[in-house]
Coordinates of C-alpha atoms in Angstrom, one line a residue:
Chain A
M20 CA -128.4 -77.1 -118.3
K21 CA -128.0 -76.1 -121.7
S22 CA -125.2 -76.3 -124.0
H23 CA -122.6 -73.6 -125.0
G24 CA -124.4 -74.4 -128.8
T25 CA -127.7 -74.2 -127.6
R26 CA -127.1 -70.9 -125.8
I27 CA -125.5 -68.8 -128.4
L28 CA -128.6 -70.7 -131.3
L29 CA -130.4 -69.1 -129.0
S30 CA -129.1 -65.9 -128.4
A31 CA -128.4 -65.8 -132.3
L32 CA -132.5 -66.3 -133.1
K33 CA -133.2 -63.7 -130.6
Y34 CA -131.0 -60.6 -131.7
I35 CA -132.5 -61.9 -135.5
A36 CA -135.9 -61.6 -134.2
I37 CA -134.9 -57.9 -133.0
G38 CA -132.6 -57.3 -135.9
V39 CA -136.3 -58.3 -138.5
F40 CA -138.4 -55.8 -136.2
V41 CA -136.8 -52.9 -136.0
L42 CA -135.8 -53.1 -139.9
W43 CA -139.4 -53.3 -139.9
V44 CA -140.3 -50.8 -138.3
L45 CA -137.1 -48.2 -139.9
I46 CA -137.1 -48.7 -143.2
P47 CA -140.3 -47.3 -144.4
V48 CA -138.5 -44.1 -142.4
A49 CA -135.1 -45.4 -144.5
W50 CA -136.5 -45.1 -147.3
V51 CA -138.4 -41.6 -147.5
I52 CA -135.1 -40.2 -146.5
S53 CA -133.3 -42.1 -149.1
L54 CA -136.2 -40.2 -151.3
A55 CA -136.0 -37.1 -150.1
F56 CA -132.3 -36.6 -151.3
K57 CA -133.0 -38.5 -155.2
P58 CA -133.2 -37.2 -158.4
Y59 CA -136.0 -37.3 -160.3
A60 CA -133.5 -40.8 -162.5
E61 CA -133.2 -42.1 -159.1
W62 CA -136.8 -42.1 -157.3
R63 CA -138.5 -45.7 -158.3
V64 CA -134.7 -47.6 -158.1
S65 CA -134.9 -49.9 -154.4
Y66 CA -131.0 -48.6 -152.8
F67 CA -130.8 -46.4 -149.8
I68 CA -128.5 -43.9 -151.0
P69 CA -128.6 -41.9 -153.8
K70 CA -126.0 -41.9 -156.6
N71 CA -126.1 -38.9 -157.1
F72 CA -127.2 -36.6 -154.3
T73 CA -129.0 -33.8 -154.3
W74 CA -131.2 -30.8 -152.5
N75 CA -133.6 -29.7 -155.6
N76 CA -136.3 -31.8 -153.6
F77 CA -136.3 -29.6 -151.2
V78 CA -136.4 -26.9 -152.9
V79 CA -138.8 -27.3 -155.1
L80 CA -141.0 -27.1 -152.5
F81 CA -140.4 -23.3 -151.2
K82 CA -141.4 -22.5 -155.4
S83 CA -143.8 -19.8 -156.2
E84 CA -144.9 -20.7 -158.8
A85 CA -148.6 -23.5 -159.0
F86 CA -146.6 -25.6 -161.2
V87 CA -144.2 -27.5 -160.3
G88 CA -142.9 -29.7 -163.1
I89 CA -139.1 -31.7 -162.7
M90 CA -138.6 -33.3 -165.4
G91 CA -140.8 -35.5 -166.1
A92 CA -143.8 -35.4 -162.9
T93 CA -145.6 -32.5 -163.1
A94 CA -148.3 -31.8 -160.8
I95 CA -149.8 -28.1 -159.3
V96 CA -149.2 -27.4 -156.1
E97 CA -148.7 -24.1 -153.9
P98 CA -145.4 -23.8 -151.5
V99 CA -145.5 -25.0 -148.8
T100 CA -144.9 -22.2 -146.6
K101 CA -148.6 -21.8 -146.2
P102 CA -149.9 -24.7 -145.3
L103 CA -147.0 -25.9 -143.2
V104 CA -147.7 -21.7 -140.8
N105 CA -151.6 -22.6 -141.1
S106 CA -150.9 -26.2 -139.4
L107 CA -147.9 -25.7 -136.8
A108 CA -151.1 -22.7 -135.9
V109 CA -153.9 -24.5 -135.7
T110 CA -151.8 -27.5 -134.2
S111 CA -150.7 -25.9 -131.8
F112 CA -153.7 -23.6 -130.8
S113 CA -156.2 -26.5 -130.2
T114 CA -153.4 -28.7 -128.6
I115 CA -153.5 -25.4 -125.9
I116 CA -157.5 -25.5 -126.3
A117 CA -158.0 -29.8 -125.6
V118 CA -155.1 -29.7 -122.8
M119 CA -156.8 -26.5 -120.5
I120 CA -160.1 -28.2 -121.1
G121 CA -159.2 -31.1 -120.4
F122 CA -157.2 -30.5 -117.4
F123 CA -160.1 -28.5 -115.4
T124 CA -162.7 -31.1 -116.9
A125 CA -160.1 -34.5 -114.7
Y126 CA -159.9 -31.8 -112.0
G127 CA -164.3 -31.5 -111.4
A128 CA -163.6 -35.7 -112.3
S129 CA -160.9 -36.0 -109.6
R130 CA -161.6 -33.6 -106.7
Y131 CA -165.7 -33.7 -107.9
N132 CA -166.2 -36.8 -108.9
T133 CA -167.4 -35.2 -111.6
P134 CA -169.4 -35.5 -114.3
G135 CA -169.6 -38.6 -113.1
P136 CA -167.1 -41.5 -114.2
F137 CA -170.3 -43.0 -117.1
G138 CA -170.0 -39.6 -118.3
L139 CA -166.9 -39.4 -118.3
F140 CA -166.5 -42.3 -120.4
F141 CA -168.4 -41.3 -122.8
T142 CA -165.5 -37.9 -123.5
L143 CA -164.1 -41.1 -125.5
L144 CA -167.1 -41.8 -127.8
T145 CA -165.3 -39.1 -130.9
R146 CA -162.5 -42.0 -130.6
M147 CA -164.5 -45.0 -130.8
L148 CA -166.3 -43.8 -134.4
P149 CA -164.1 -44.0 -137.2
P150 CA -163.9 -40.6 -138.3
A151 CA -165.0 -40.7 -141.3
T152 CA -168.6 -41.5 -140.1
F153 CA -169.3 -38.3 -138.8
V154 CA -166.8 -36.4 -141.0
T155 CA -169.6 -35.7 -144.2
P156 CA -172.2 -34.5 -141.0
I157 CA -169.4 -31.9 -140.7
M158 CA -168.6 -31.1 -143.6
V159 CA -172.4 -29.5 -144.2
Y160 CA -172.7 -28.7 -140.1
Y161 CA -169.3 -25.9 -141.1
S162 CA -170.8 -25.1 -144.9
N163 CA -174.0 -23.2 -143.1
L164 CA -171.9 -21.8 -140.7
R165 CA -169.3 -20.8 -143.5
L166 CA -166.6 -23.1 -141.2
L167 CA -165.6 -24.8 -144.1
D168 CA -161.7 -23.8 -145.2
T169 CA -161.5 -22.0 -142.6
H170 CA -158.4 -21.8 -138.9
F171 CA -161.1 -21.5 -136.3
G172 CA -163.7 -24.4 -137.8
L173 CA -160.4 -26.7 -137.5
I174 CA -159.5 -25.3 -134.2
M175 CA -162.4 -25.9 -133.0
L176 CA -163.2 -29.6 -134.6
Y177 CA -159.4 -30.6 -133.9
S178 CA -159.5 -29.2 -130.3
A179 CA -163.4 -31.7 -130.2
V180 CA -161.9 -34.8 -130.7
T181 CA -158.6 -35.4 -129.1
V182 CA -160.3 -33.0 -125.8
T183 CA -160.9 -35.8 -124.4
Y184 CA -157.3 -37.5 -124.6
G185 CA -157.0 -34.4 -122.7
I186 CA -158.7 -35.9 -119.7
W187 CA -158.0 -39.3 -118.9
I188 CA -153.9 -38.6 -119.1
L189 CA -154.1 -35.4 -117.1
K190 CA -156.9 -37.6 -114.9
G191 CA -154.4 -39.9 -113.7
F192 CA -152.1 -37.6 -113.2
I193 CA -154.4 -35.0 -110.8
D194 CA -155.6 -38.6 -109.1
A195 CA -152.1 -39.0 -108.1
I196 CA -151.8 -35.5 -106.3
P197 CA -152.9 -35.9 -102.3
I198 CA -156.3 -34.4 -101.7
E199 CA -154.0 -32.8 -98.7
W200 CA -151.5 -30.4 -100.6
E201 CA -154.9 -29.0 -101.7
E202 CA -156.1 -28.4 -98.3
A203 CA -153.1 -27.5 -97.1
A204 CA -153.1 -24.4 -99.7
M205 CA -156.6 -23.7 -97.9
L206 CA -156.1 -23.9 -94.4
E207 CA -152.7 -21.5 -95.5
G208 CA -155.5 -18.8 -96.9
A209 CA -156.0 -20.2 -100.8
T210 CA -159.1 -19.7 -102.1
P211 CA -160.4 -22.6 -104.1
I212 CA -159.1 -21.1 -107.0
K213 CA -155.5 -20.1 -106.6
T214 CA -154.8 -24.0 -105.2
L215 CA -155.9 -24.7 -108.4
F216 CA -152.9 -22.6 -110.4
K217 CA -150.9 -22.3 -107.5
V218 CA -150.8 -26.3 -106.0
V219 CA -152.1 -28.6 -108.6
L220 CA -151.2 -27.2 -112.2
P221 CA -147.8 -26.7 -111.0
I222 CA -147.4 -30.0 -110.0
A223 CA -149.5 -31.4 -112.8
R224 CA -147.3 -30.1 -115.8
P225 CA -145.5 -33.3 -116.6
G226 CA -149.0 -34.3 -117.4
L227 CA -149.9 -31.4 -119.3
V228 CA -146.5 -31.6 -121.8
V229 CA -147.6 -36.1 -121.9
A230 CA -150.9 -34.9 -123.0
G231 CA -149.5 -32.1 -124.3
L232 CA -147.2 -33.3 -126.8
F233 CA -149.9 -37.1 -127.2
I234 CA -152.5 -34.4 -129.0
F235 CA -149.5 -32.4 -130.7
L236 CA -149.0 -35.3 -132.4
L237 CA -152.3 -36.9 -133.2
T238 CA -153.5 -33.4 -134.3
W239 CA -150.2 -32.6 -137.0
T240 CA -150.1 -35.2 -138.3
E241 CA -155.0 -35.7 -139.3
L242 CA -155.4 -35.6 -142.5
L243 CA -159.6 -36.6 -143.0
F244 CA -161.0 -33.5 -141.5
A245 CA -158.5 -31.9 -142.8
L246 CA -159.0 -32.9 -146.9
V247 CA -162.5 -32.6 -146.5
L248 CA -162.8 -29.1 -144.6
T249 CA -160.4 -27.2 -146.1
N250 CA -159.7 -26.5 -150.0
V251 CA -157.2 -22.8 -149.9
Y252 CA -157.0 -21.4 -147.3
A253 CA -156.2 -23.5 -144.7
V254 CA -155.0 -26.5 -145.8
T255 CA -152.6 -28.3 -143.2
L256 CA -149.3 -30.0 -144.1
P257 CA -150.5 -34.0 -144.3
V258 CA -153.3 -32.2 -147.0
H259 CA -150.4 -30.7 -148.9
I260 CA -148.2 -32.9 -149.0
S261 CA -150.8 -35.6 -150.2
K262 CA -151.0 -32.8 -153.3
Y263 CA -147.8 -34.0 -155.0
V264 CA -148.7 -37.6 -156.1
G265 CA -152.0 -37.4 -157.9
A266 CA -153.3 -37.6 -160.6
V267 CA -151.4 -34.9 -162.8
G268 CA -148.3 -36.1 -161.2
Q269 CA -146.2 -38.3 -158.7
L270 CA -143.6 -35.8 -157.6
Y271 CA -142.6 -38.5 -155.1
G272 CA -139.2 -36.2 -153.7
P273 CA -139.9 -33.2 -153.1
Q274 CA -143.3 -35.2 -151.2
A275 CA -140.7 -37.4 -149.0
A276 CA -139.1 -34.2 -149.0
L277 CA -141.9 -32.4 -146.9
A278 CA -142.8 -35.8 -145.3
L279 CA -139.1 -35.3 -143.7
I280 CA -139.7 -31.5 -142.5
G281 CA -143.1 -32.5 -141.4
S282 CA -141.4 -34.8 -139.4
V283 CA -138.1 -34.1 -138.1
I284 CA -140.9 -30.7 -136.5
P285 CA -143.1 -33.1 -133.8
I286 CA -139.9 -34.0 -133.6
A287 CA -137.5 -31.5 -132.1
I288 CA -140.1 -30.4 -130.1
G289 CA -140.6 -33.4 -128.2
Y290 CA -137.2 -34.1 -127.6
A291 CA -136.9 -29.9 -126.7
I292 CA -139.3 -30.8 -124.0
Q293 CA -138.2 -34.7 -122.7
K294 CA -137.4 -33.3 -119.7
H295 CA -140.7 -32.6 -118.8
L296 CA -141.7 -35.5 -120.0
V297 CA -139.3 -37.4 -116.8
T298 CA -138.7 -35.3 -113.8
G299 CA -142.6 -34.8 -111.5
F300 CA -142.9 -38.4 -111.7
T301 CA -141.9 -39.4 -108.3
F302 CA -144.7 -37.3 -106.5
G303 CA -146.5 -39.2 -104.1
M304 CA -143.1 -40.6 -102.9
V305 CA -143.1 -40.1 -98.8
R306 CA -138.5 -41.3 -98.6
G307 CA -138.2 -43.3 -95.5
Chain B
M20 CA -161.8 -22.0 -69.9
P21 CA -159.0 -24.0 -72.3
F22 CA -157.5 -23.2 -75.5
L23 CA -159.4 -25.0 -77.7
E24 CA -162.4 -26.8 -77.0
I25 CA -164.3 -29.6 -78.8
R26 CA -167.7 -29.9 -77.9
D27 CA -170.1 -33.4 -78.7
V28 CA -168.8 -33.4 -81.7
S29 CA -170.3 -36.2 -83.6
K30 CA -169.5 -36.2 -87.7
K31 CA -171.8 -38.7 -89.6
F32 CA -170.8 -39.6 -93.5
G33 CA -174.2 -40.6 -95.1
E34 CA -175.8 -43.3 -92.7
K35 CA -172.5 -44.6 -91.1
T36 CA -170.8 -42.4 -87.6
A37 CA -167.0 -41.4 -88.3
L38 CA -167.1 -39.3 -84.8
K39 CA -169.7 -40.2 -81.8
N40 CA -169.7 -36.6 -79.6
I41 CA -166.5 -36.2 -79.0
S42 CA -165.6 -34.0 -75.8
L43 CA -162.0 -32.6 -75.6
S44 CA -159.8 -29.3 -74.4
V45 CA -156.9 -28.4 -75.1
S46 CA -154.9 -25.9 -72.8
R47 CA -152.2 -23.1 -73.7
G48 CA -149.0 -25.0 -74.8
E49 CA -150.0 -28.1 -74.1
V50 CA -149.4 -30.9 -76.6
L51 CA -152.7 -33.9 -76.6
A52 CA -151.9 -36.5 -78.3
I53 CA -155.3 -39.2 -80.0
A54 CA -154.2 -42.6 -80.4
G55 CA -156.0 -45.3 -82.5
P56 CA -155.6 -47.4 -84.6
P57 CA -156.4 -46.8 -88.5
G58 CA -159.3 -45.6 -89.1
S59 CA -161.5 -44.7 -85.7
G60 CA -161.7 -40.9 -86.5
K61 CA -158.5 -39.2 -85.6
T62 CA -157.7 -37.3 -88.9
T63 CA -161.4 -37.0 -89.3
L64 CA -161.6 -35.2 -86.4
L65 CA -158.3 -32.8 -86.7
K66 CA -160.1 -32.4 -90.0
I67 CA -162.6 -30.5 -87.8
V68 CA -160.8 -29.2 -86.1
A69 CA -159.0 -27.8 -89.6
G70 CA -162.7 -26.7 -90.0
L71 CA -161.6 -29.2 -93.6
I72 CA -164.7 -30.9 -92.7
S73 CA -168.0 -29.4 -90.9
P74 CA -169.3 -31.4 -88.4
T75 CA -172.4 -33.0 -88.5
S76 CA -173.4 -31.8 -84.5
G77 CA -171.4 -29.9 -81.5
R78 CA -169.4 -27.0 -81.7
I79 CA -166.0 -25.9 -81.8
Y80 CA -164.5 -22.8 -80.0
L81 CA -160.8 -21.0 -79.2
N82 CA -160.5 -18.8 -76.6
G83 CA -164.0 -19.6 -75.8
I84 CA -164.9 -18.2 -79.2
D85 CA -167.3 -20.1 -81.5
I86 CA -165.4 -20.6 -84.5
T87 CA -167.4 -24.3 -86.7
D88 CA -168.9 -21.9 -89.3
V89 CA -165.4 -20.0 -89.4
P90 CA -163.4 -21.2 -93.0
P91 CA -159.8 -23.2 -92.2
H92 CA -157.4 -19.3 -93.5
I93 CA -159.2 -17.4 -91.3
R94 CA -158.4 -19.8 -87.8
G95 CA -155.2 -19.1 -88.1
F96 CA -153.8 -23.1 -87.2
S97 CA -151.7 -25.2 -88.8
M98 CA -152.0 -29.1 -90.0
V99 CA -149.1 -31.5 -91.4
F100 CA -150.1 -34.4 -93.5
E101 CA -150.9 -37.7 -93.4
T102 CA -148.9 -37.0 -97.1
P103 CA -146.4 -34.4 -95.2
P104 CA -148.0 -30.8 -98.0
V105 CA -144.3 -30.8 -99.4
Y106 CA -144.5 -29.6 -103.3
P107 CA -142.2 -31.9 -105.7
D108 CA -142.1 -29.5 -107.9
R109 CA -140.2 -26.9 -106.1
T110 CA -137.6 -26.2 -103.3
G111 CA -138.1 -26.5 -99.7
Y112 CA -137.5 -22.3 -99.9
E113 CA -140.8 -22.4 -101.7
N114 CA -142.4 -24.5 -100.5
I115 CA -141.8 -23.0 -96.7
A116 CA -142.7 -19.7 -97.9
F117 CA -145.1 -20.8 -99.7
P118 CA -148.0 -20.3 -97.6
L119 CA -146.5 -16.5 -96.3
K120 CA -146.0 -15.3 -100.4
L121 CA -150.4 -16.5 -99.8
K122 CA -149.9 -13.5 -97.4
N123 CA -148.0 -11.7 -100.0
L124 CA -145.6 -10.3 -97.0
P125 CA -142.8 -8.3 -98.3
E126 CA -140.6 -10.8 -100.3
A127 CA -137.9 -9.0 -97.1
E128 CA -139.9 -11.1 -94.3
V129 CA -140.5 -14.4 -96.1
R130 CA -136.4 -14.8 -96.3
R131 CA -135.9 -14.1 -92.8
K132 CA -139.1 -15.7 -91.6
V133 CA -137.9 -19.1 -94.3
Y134 CA -134.7 -18.1 -93.1
E135 CA -135.2 -18.5 -88.9
I136 CA -137.7 -21.8 -89.2
A137 CA -135.3 -23.8 -90.7
D138 CA -132.5 -22.3 -88.8
L139 CA -134.9 -23.8 -85.9
L140 CA -135.0 -27.2 -87.5
G141 CA -132.0 -27.1 -88.9
I142 CA -132.8 -27.7 -92.5
R143 CA -131.0 -24.5 -93.7
H144 CA -129.2 -27.5 -96.1
V145 CA -132.2 -28.5 -97.5
L146 CA -133.1 -25.2 -98.2
N147 CA -132.2 -24.6 -102.6
R148 CA -132.9 -28.6 -103.2
K149 CA -136.2 -30.5 -105.2
P150 CA -138.0 -32.7 -102.3
S151 CA -137.0 -35.8 -104.0
T152 CA -133.1 -35.4 -102.8
F153 CA -134.6 -34.7 -99.3
S154 CA -134.3 -38.3 -96.7
G155 CA -136.9 -38.8 -95.3
G156 CA -136.4 -36.6 -91.9
E157 CA -135.8 -33.8 -93.8
Y158 CA -139.2 -34.2 -95.9
Q159 CA -140.9 -34.5 -92.8
R160 CA -139.8 -30.5 -91.2
V161 CA -139.7 -30.0 -94.8
A162 CA -143.5 -29.8 -94.0
L163 CA -143.1 -28.9 -90.4
A164 CA -140.5 -26.3 -91.1
R165 CA -144.0 -25.4 -93.0
A166 CA -146.8 -24.9 -90.6
L167 CA -145.3 -23.1 -88.2
V168 CA -144.1 -20.5 -90.4
T169 CA -146.9 -18.5 -90.5
N170 CA -147.5 -19.3 -86.7
P171 CA -150.3 -21.0 -86.2
A172 CA -152.4 -20.8 -83.2
V173 CA -152.6 -24.7 -83.2
L174 CA -150.1 -26.9 -84.5
L175 CA -152.0 -30.5 -86.3
L176 CA -150.2 -32.8 -86.6
D177 CA -152.3 -35.6 -88.6
E178 CA -149.5 -39.6 -87.8
P179 CA -147.2 -36.9 -89.2
L180 CA -144.1 -39.7 -88.7
R181 CA -146.4 -42.9 -90.0
N182 CA -144.6 -43.1 -93.5
L183 CA -140.4 -43.1 -91.6
D184 CA -139.1 -46.2 -90.7
A185 CA -138.9 -47.7 -87.1
K186 CA -135.8 -46.3 -86.5
I187 CA -136.2 -42.4 -87.9
R188 CA -140.2 -42.4 -86.8
E189 CA -138.0 -43.2 -82.7
Y190 CA -136.2 -40.8 -83.5
M191 CA -138.3 -37.7 -84.7
A192 CA -140.5 -37.6 -82.4
V193 CA -137.8 -37.2 -79.3
W194 CA -136.8 -34.1 -81.3
L195 CA -140.8 -33.4 -82.0
K196 CA -141.1 -33.4 -77.6
Q197 CA -138.0 -31.7 -77.6
L198 CA -139.0 -28.9 -80.1
Q199 CA -142.4 -28.6 -79.1
S200 CA -141.2 -28.2 -75.6
K201 CA -139.4 -25.6 -77.1
I202 CA -141.6 -23.3 -79.2
G203 CA -144.6 -24.5 -76.6
I204 CA -146.8 -24.3 -79.3
T205 CA -150.4 -26.0 -79.1
A206 CA -150.9 -28.8 -81.1
I207 CA -152.9 -31.8 -81.5
Y208 CA -150.7 -35.6 -82.5
S209 CA -152.0 -38.4 -84.1
T210 CA -151.6 -41.4 -84.8
H211 CA -151.4 -45.2 -84.3
D212 CA -148.4 -45.9 -82.1
P213 CA -149.9 -46.2 -78.9
L214 CA -146.3 -45.8 -77.6
E215 CA -145.6 -42.9 -80.0
A216 CA -149.1 -41.3 -79.0
L217 CA -147.5 -42.1 -75.0
T218 CA -144.5 -40.1 -75.6
I219 CA -145.8 -37.0 -77.1
G220 CA -149.0 -36.3 -75.8
T221 CA -149.1 -34.0 -72.4
R222 CA -152.2 -36.0 -71.9
V223 CA -153.9 -39.0 -75.0
A224 CA -156.5 -39.8 -75.7
V225 CA -157.0 -43.5 -76.8
M226 CA -159.9 -43.3 -79.7
L227 CA -162.1 -46.8 -81.1
S228 CA -164.7 -46.4 -83.6
G229 CA -165.0 -42.6 -82.8
E230 CA -165.4 -42.6 -79.3
V231 CA -162.8 -41.5 -77.0
M232 CA -162.5 -43.8 -74.9
Q233 CA -160.0 -43.0 -72.5
L234 CA -158.6 -39.2 -71.2
G235 CA -156.0 -39.0 -69.3
E236 CA -151.8 -38.8 -68.7
P237 CA -149.7 -41.1 -70.4
L238 CA -149.2 -43.4 -67.5
A239 CA -152.7 -43.7 -66.1
V240 CA -153.6 -43.9 -69.6
L241 CA -150.9 -47.0 -70.1
N242 CA -151.3 -48.0 -66.2
N243 CA -154.8 -48.2 -65.7
P244 CA -157.4 -48.6 -69.2
V245 CA -160.8 -48.0 -68.1
N246 CA -162.3 -51.1 -70.5
L247 CA -160.6 -54.5 -72.6
D248 CA -160.4 -52.4 -75.6
V249 CA -158.3 -49.8 -74.2
D250 CA -155.7 -52.7 -72.7
D251 CA -155.8 -53.8 -75.5
Y252 CA -154.6 -51.2 -77.9
V253 CA -152.0 -49.5 -75.2
S254 CA -150.4 -53.4 -74.9
I255 CA -147.3 -54.1 -76.7
P256 CA -147.1 -56.5 -78.0
A257 CA -150.4 -57.7 -78.3
L258 CA -151.9 -58.3 -74.6
N259 CA -152.5 -62.3 -73.1
I260 CA -156.7 -62.1 -73.1
F261 CA -157.9 -65.1 -71.2
K262 CA -162.0 -65.7 -70.7
G263 CA -163.1 -66.7 -67.7
T264 CA -165.7 -66.5 -64.4
A265 CA -164.6 -64.2 -61.5
K266 CA -166.2 -63.5 -58.5
A267 CA -165.5 -60.8 -55.2
F268 CA -166.0 -61.2 -51.8
G269 CA -164.5 -59.5 -48.9
G270 CA -161.6 -57.7 -50.0
K271 CA -160.5 -60.9 -52.5
L272 CA -160.9 -61.4 -56.2
V273 CA -161.2 -64.8 -57.7
I274 CA -160.1 -65.6 -61.4
N275 CA -160.8 -68.6 -63.0
I276 CA -159.1 -69.3 -66.0
D277 CA -159.9 -73.0 -67.2
K278 CA -158.8 -75.6 -64.3
I279 CA -156.9 -72.0 -62.6
S280 CA -157.1 -70.4 -59.7
I281 CA -156.1 -67.0 -59.6
E282 CA -156.7 -65.1 -56.2
K283 CA -156.3 -60.9 -56.4
D284 CA -156.4 -58.9 -53.6
V285 CA -158.5 -55.6 -53.7
G286 CA -160.9 -53.3 -52.1
R287 CA -163.5 -53.9 -49.2
G288 CA -166.1 -52.8 -50.8
L289 CA -165.8 -55.2 -54.1
Q290 CA -168.8 -58.0 -54.1
F291 CA -169.3 -58.7 -56.4
E292 CA -171.5 -63.0 -57.9
E293 CA -169.4 -65.1 -60.2
R294 CA -169.7 -63.6 -64.2
E295 CA -168.5 -64.1 -66.9
V296 CA -165.2 -62.3 -67.3
M297 CA -162.0 -61.6 -69.9
A298 CA -158.6 -61.9 -68.3
T299 CA -155.8 -60.3 -68.8
I300 CA -152.3 -59.4 -68.3
R301 CA -149.6 -58.3 -70.6
P302 CA -146.1 -60.1 -71.6
S303 CA -144.1 -57.7 -70.1
D304 CA -146.3 -58.5 -66.8
V305 CA -145.2 -61.9 -67.0
S306 CA -142.1 -64.4 -66.3
I307 CA -141.1 -67.4 -66.3
V308 CA -138.7 -69.2 -64.5
K309 CA -136.5 -73.6 -65.7
T310 CA -137.1 -74.5 -62.0
Y311 CA -140.3 -75.1 -60.6
Q312 CA -141.5 -73.0 -58.0
P313 CA -144.5 -72.3 -55.8
G314 CA -147.2 -70.6 -57.1
T315 CA -145.9 -70.7 -60.9
L316 CA -147.9 -73.1 -64.0
S317 CA -145.5 -75.4 -66.0
G318 CA -146.0 -75.7 -69.5
K319 CA -143.7 -75.8 -73.0
T320 CA -142.9 -73.4 -75.4
E321 CA -144.3 -72.6 -78.9
L322 CA -141.8 -69.8 -80.4
I323 CA -139.8 -67.8 -79.9
Q324 CA -139.5 -64.2 -81.1
Y325 CA -137.3 -61.5 -80.5
L326 CA -137.4 -58.3 -79.8
G327 CA -134.7 -56.3 -79.9
A328 CA -134.2 -56.1 -76.3
N329 CA -136.0 -59.0 -75.4
A330 CA -137.7 -62.6 -76.9
L331 CA -141.1 -63.2 -77.0
A332 CA -141.8 -66.7 -75.9
T333 CA -145.1 -68.3 -76.5
V334 CA -145.9 -70.7 -73.6
K335 CA -148.8 -73.5 -74.1
L336 CA -149.8 -74.3 -70.2
N337 CA -152.8 -77.0 -69.8
Y338 CA -155.1 -75.4 -71.6
I339 CA -154.5 -72.1 -72.6
T340 CA -151.0 -70.4 -74.3
I341 CA -150.0 -67.2 -73.2
R342 CA -147.2 -64.9 -74.4
V343 CA -144.4 -64.4 -71.7
I344 CA -141.5 -60.9 -72.5
V345 CA -138.5 -63.4 -71.5
P346 CA -135.2 -61.4 -70.4
K347 CA -132.1 -62.0 -72.5
T348 CA -130.2 -63.2 -69.4
V349 CA -132.4 -66.5 -69.3
Q350 CA -132.0 -68.7 -72.0
V351 CA -135.3 -70.6 -73.6
S352 CA -135.6 -72.6 -76.4
E353 CA -138.7 -73.4 -78.2
G354 CA -139.4 -76.5 -76.4
D355 CA -138.1 -76.5 -74.0
S356 CA -140.6 -77.2 -70.3
V357 CA -141.4 -73.9 -68.4
Y358 CA -142.9 -72.4 -65.5
V359 CA -144.8 -69.4 -65.9
V360 CA -145.1 -66.9 -62.7
L361 CA -147.6 -65.0 -62.7
D362 CA -148.5 -61.9 -60.8
P363 CA -152.0 -61.2 -59.5
R364 CA -151.7 -58.0 -59.3
N365 CA -150.9 -57.0 -63.0
M366 CA -153.7 -59.1 -63.7
R367 CA -156.4 -57.3 -65.3
V368 CA -160.2 -57.8 -64.7
Y369 CA -163.2 -56.9 -67.2
D370 CA -166.8 -57.4 -68.0
A371 CA -167.1 -59.9 -70.2
Q372 CA -170.1 -58.0 -71.1
S373 CA -169.3 -54.2 -71.4
K374 CA -166.0 -54.8 -71.4
Q375 CA -165.4 -52.0 -68.7
R376 CA -163.4 -52.9 -65.9
I377 CA -164.2 -54.3 -62.6
D378 CA -161.4 -55.6 -60.6
L379 CA -161.3 -51.3 -59.4

């Protein structure tokens, strides 16, 4: 039997360990939030609460002049509107494509055992290689195909490298749907295609949402491909964020402000769809 | 002419034989119960009748017309599966209306039919709820409503009550039987539980490892199993099986099990030399008494299991162990000395090799 004192000590140690971990995770986030509202003079100081609270970092992001300067710090940066729209469009389209192709492939894999376990495993190949190893050949191909700095090029690449997640996540969901549920629909007059769209697709919706959110987040934060493959026209948000700190200037404040905007969007989307994440996980359940 | 006829159907999955020369027929308005342990091919057979699987050989006839190659949705059958097709993402109403909407019926007619069947099955209160809020019985009834709403020619029920707990299963089996006699639908009902099959079926087909071993009225199957496997399958609790020898002559059948010799009266025509047999008796056909009476066998109770209305005692005789149903009125406890009453009339004798019944 442990003494009362030992138990308090153990409990205190537990909370200290949890506290350290929480700080480890949250300090960078807190730092970005704090920096976004600090004026230039406070960017390099260590306290979190801004002494002179300012919205200026956000205002600067949307200024139309190419030359952005806040007192001592300067950089040549375009307004954030275009990269924001680019990122939303590229990420949304490639997510939808990856999830839909993933769904149909997963259905085939689950019900008809195509393309075989080996083939299915190797769809992961695009994620096994570090992207840095194949970004150069892709740049060469894209240059020849005139896909450099285009939305279409980015969407194609992003959906190709994330489709494997769609396949694997959705295969789990489709495997959990009893085949009898489809057979019942077939008995009642549904063609295989109708069964797929009217039975499997709606029941697998939570899976589509999970896969979609996961792929959206991956694509939304992707930097390397976008950095190499875009220049002016199709620049995405992560690339744009990186431009505020470069050889010519260190605009930490606006960079943090943009990082905050870039984080709020997926958080808002995740929050909006969270009810789909929870509901529907109970299928296959028959209670007595 | 039978309404539905399964003629000589076999099915192989690769090298494995799932069904072997199945021939069954169902008359209009009849419930044919197919009873068999898990893996005996019941589901495969029902799926072949439904058209979801095609047989390796053999044909299916409906009203004398060969429907073996007719696609499932044209056959006009319905099937309730072990995992009932109640889709979790839609309400009870939407689930029941699903097959009608596939047929593009007008909304008003869909509504009328769904309410009609819901009233018949007593599930009007679940129409606006999602399946996650259903109880087990409601879940099954929604599945059944969905199967019945299209007014199928034949209703195929594949272990529909399997996932329910014992009490609800018992209630639902009786409810199903009453519903069937009310609407008079033709049905094939498969189950792993022999008692459920006997309760629900007009006739019962006992199916063991892909073959129909016996087909008949419930009581005939229960009282006159044709071979050892059927006897073993339909007996609950598990059958007492003894290895021994037997010979028949002059209207007597003499069964020797170790040192015990039992005489049974049989027809005068039955005659065979001493041969190896399996003699069986059901625990419910054996009784025990606490004081010695002539013709009883002395033993010691080793184990008592409680079954509810009565208890099951495992009694060790000299060389053999026998399981006996003990009524509540007899008080026995483990370790008691008891006397077992074996009524020869309740014993059945099967050939040790062929397992066929030989004492008739």
